Amino acid sequence: MKRSLAILSLLTLAACGADGEPVRPTASSSVTMSSSGVSVGTAVGLRRGPFSLALGMGS
């Protein structure tokens, strides 16, 4: 299983930008303060033409 996952990861990484110029990622972060505490959020995304992919994480 680990070997299959490693091979799949390498193939995915090799396919990024293989058919053209590399895609520059975007990143954003936010800090929100409220009476219940402080929360932090971050997001990383890619945009190519009409397609957009983002991954975010926050507390």
PDB file of C-alpha atoms in Angstrom:
ATOM      1  CA  MET A   1       0.000   0.000   0.000  1.00  0.00           C
ATOM      2  CA  LYS A   2       2.782   2.436   0.911  1.00  0.00           C
ATOM      3  CA  ARG A   3       4.578   1.663  -2.322  1.00  0.00           C
ATOM      4  CA  SER A   4       1.431   2.310  -4.391  1.00  0.00           C
ATOM      5  CA  LEU A   5       0.843   5.614  -2.610  1.00  0.00           C
ATOM      6  CA  ALA A   6       4.455   6.676  -3.159  1.00  0.00           C
ATOM      7  CA  ILE A   7       4.278   5.856  -6.874  1.00  0.00           C
ATOM      8  CA  LEU A   8       0.966   7.687  -7.242  1.00  0.00           C
ATOM      9  CA  SER A   9       2.410  10.723  -5.439  1.00  0.00           C
ATOM     10  CA  LEU A  10       5.458  10.803  -7.709  1.00  0.00           C
ATOM     11  CA  LEU A  11       3.330  10.487 -10.847  1.00  0.00           C
ATOM     12  CA  THR A  12       1.069  13.313  -9.683  1.00  0.00           C
ATOM     13  CA  LEU A  13       4.066  15.518  -8.928  1.00  0.00           C
ATOM     14  CA  ALA A  14       5.642  14.735 -12.293  1.00  0.00           C
ATOM     15  CA  ALA A  15       2.405  15.611 -14.105  1.00  0.00           C
ATOM     16  CA  CYS A  16       2.209  19.126 -12.617  1.00  0.00           C
ATOM     17  CA  GLY A  17       3.041  21.557 -15.384  1.00  0.00           C
ATOM     18  CA  ALA A  18       4.229  18.790 -17.691  1.00  0.00           C
ATOM     19  CA  ASP A  19       2.176  20.046 -20.643  1.00  0.00           C
ATOM     20  CA  GLY A  20       2.973  23.740 -20.298  1.00  0.00           C
ATOM     21  CA  GLU A  21       4.312  26.443 -18.089  1.00  0.00           C
ATOM     22  CA  PRO A  22       4.164  25.980 -14.304  1.00  0.00           C
ATOM     23  CA  VAL A  23       1.133  27.354 -12.472  1.00  0.00           C
ATOM     24  CA  ARG A  24       1.919  29.862  -9.722  1.00  0.00           C
ATOM     25  CA  PRO A  25       0.032  29.086  -6.505  1.00  0.00           C
ATOM     26  CA  THR A  26      -1.823  31.698  -4.486  1.00  0.00           C
ATOM     27  CA  ALA A  27      -1.831  31.905  -0.709  1.00  0.00           C
ATOM     28  CA  SER A  28      -3.843  33.837   1.841  1.00  0.00           C
ATOM     29  CA  SER A  29      -4.153  33.972   5.590  1.00  0.00           C
ATOM     30  CA  SER A  30      -6.391  35.644   8.114  1.00  0.00           C
ATOM     31  CA  VAL A  31      -6.395  36.298  11.840  1.00  0.00           C
ATOM     32  CA  THR A  32      -9.734  36.974  13.530  1.00  0.00           C
ATOM     33  CA  MET A  33     -10.094  38.218  17.096  1.00  0.00           C
ATOM     34  CA  SER A  34     -13.382  37.994  18.970  1.00  0.00           C
ATOM     35  CA  SER A  35     -14.614  37.783  22.533  1.00  0.00           C
ATOM     36  CA  SER A  36     -14.325  33.977  22.370  1.00  0.00           C
ATOM     37  CA  GLY A  37     -10.669  33.997  21.292  1.00  0.00           C
ATOM     38  CA  VAL A  38      -8.379  34.240  18.321  1.00  0.00           C
ATOM     39  CA  SER A  39      -8.718  32.126  15.195  1.00  0.00           C
ATOM     40  CA  VAL A  40      -6.234  31.734  12.358  1.00  0.00           C
ATOM     41  CA  GLY A  41      -6.980  30.571   8.831  1.00  0.00           C
ATOM     42  CA  THR A  42      -4.804  29.844   5.823  1.00  0.00           C
ATOM     43  CA  ALA A  43      -5.543  28.834   2.244  1.00  0.00           C
ATOM     44  CA  VAL A  44      -3.479  27.758  -0.753  1.00  0.00           C
ATOM     45  CA  GLY A  45      -4.926  27.687  -4.238  1.00  0.00           C
ATOM     46  CA  LEU A  46      -4.256  27.191  -7.931  1.00  0.00           C
ATOM     47  CA  ARG A  47      -6.071  28.851 -10.813  1.00  0.00           C
ATOM     48  CA  ARG A  48      -5.753  27.909 -14.468  1.00  0.00           C
ATOM     49  CA  GLY A  49      -8.262  29.370 -16.892  1.00  0.00           C
ATOM     50  CA  PRO A  50     -11.807  28.698 -15.693  1.00  0.00           C
ATOM     51  CA  PHE A  51     -10.649  26.060 -13.176  1.00  0.00           C
ATOM     52  CA  SER A  52      -9.772  26.797  -9.581  1.00  0.00           C
ATOM     53  CA  LEU A  53      -8.618  24.528  -6.747  1.00  0.00           C
ATOM     54  CA  ALA A  54      -8.132  25.630  -3.141  1.00  0.00           C
ATOM     55  CA  LEU A  55      -7.217  23.957   0.124  1.00  0.00           C
ATOM     56  CA  GLY A  56      -7.882  25.794   3.368  1.00  0.00           C
ATOM     57  CA  MET A  57      -7.315  25.182   7.036  1.00  0.00           C
ATOM     58  CA  GLY A  58      -8.352  27.141  10.085  1.00  0.00           C
ATOM     59  CA  SER A  59      -9.179  26.969  13.730  1.00  0.00           C
TER      60      SER A  59
END
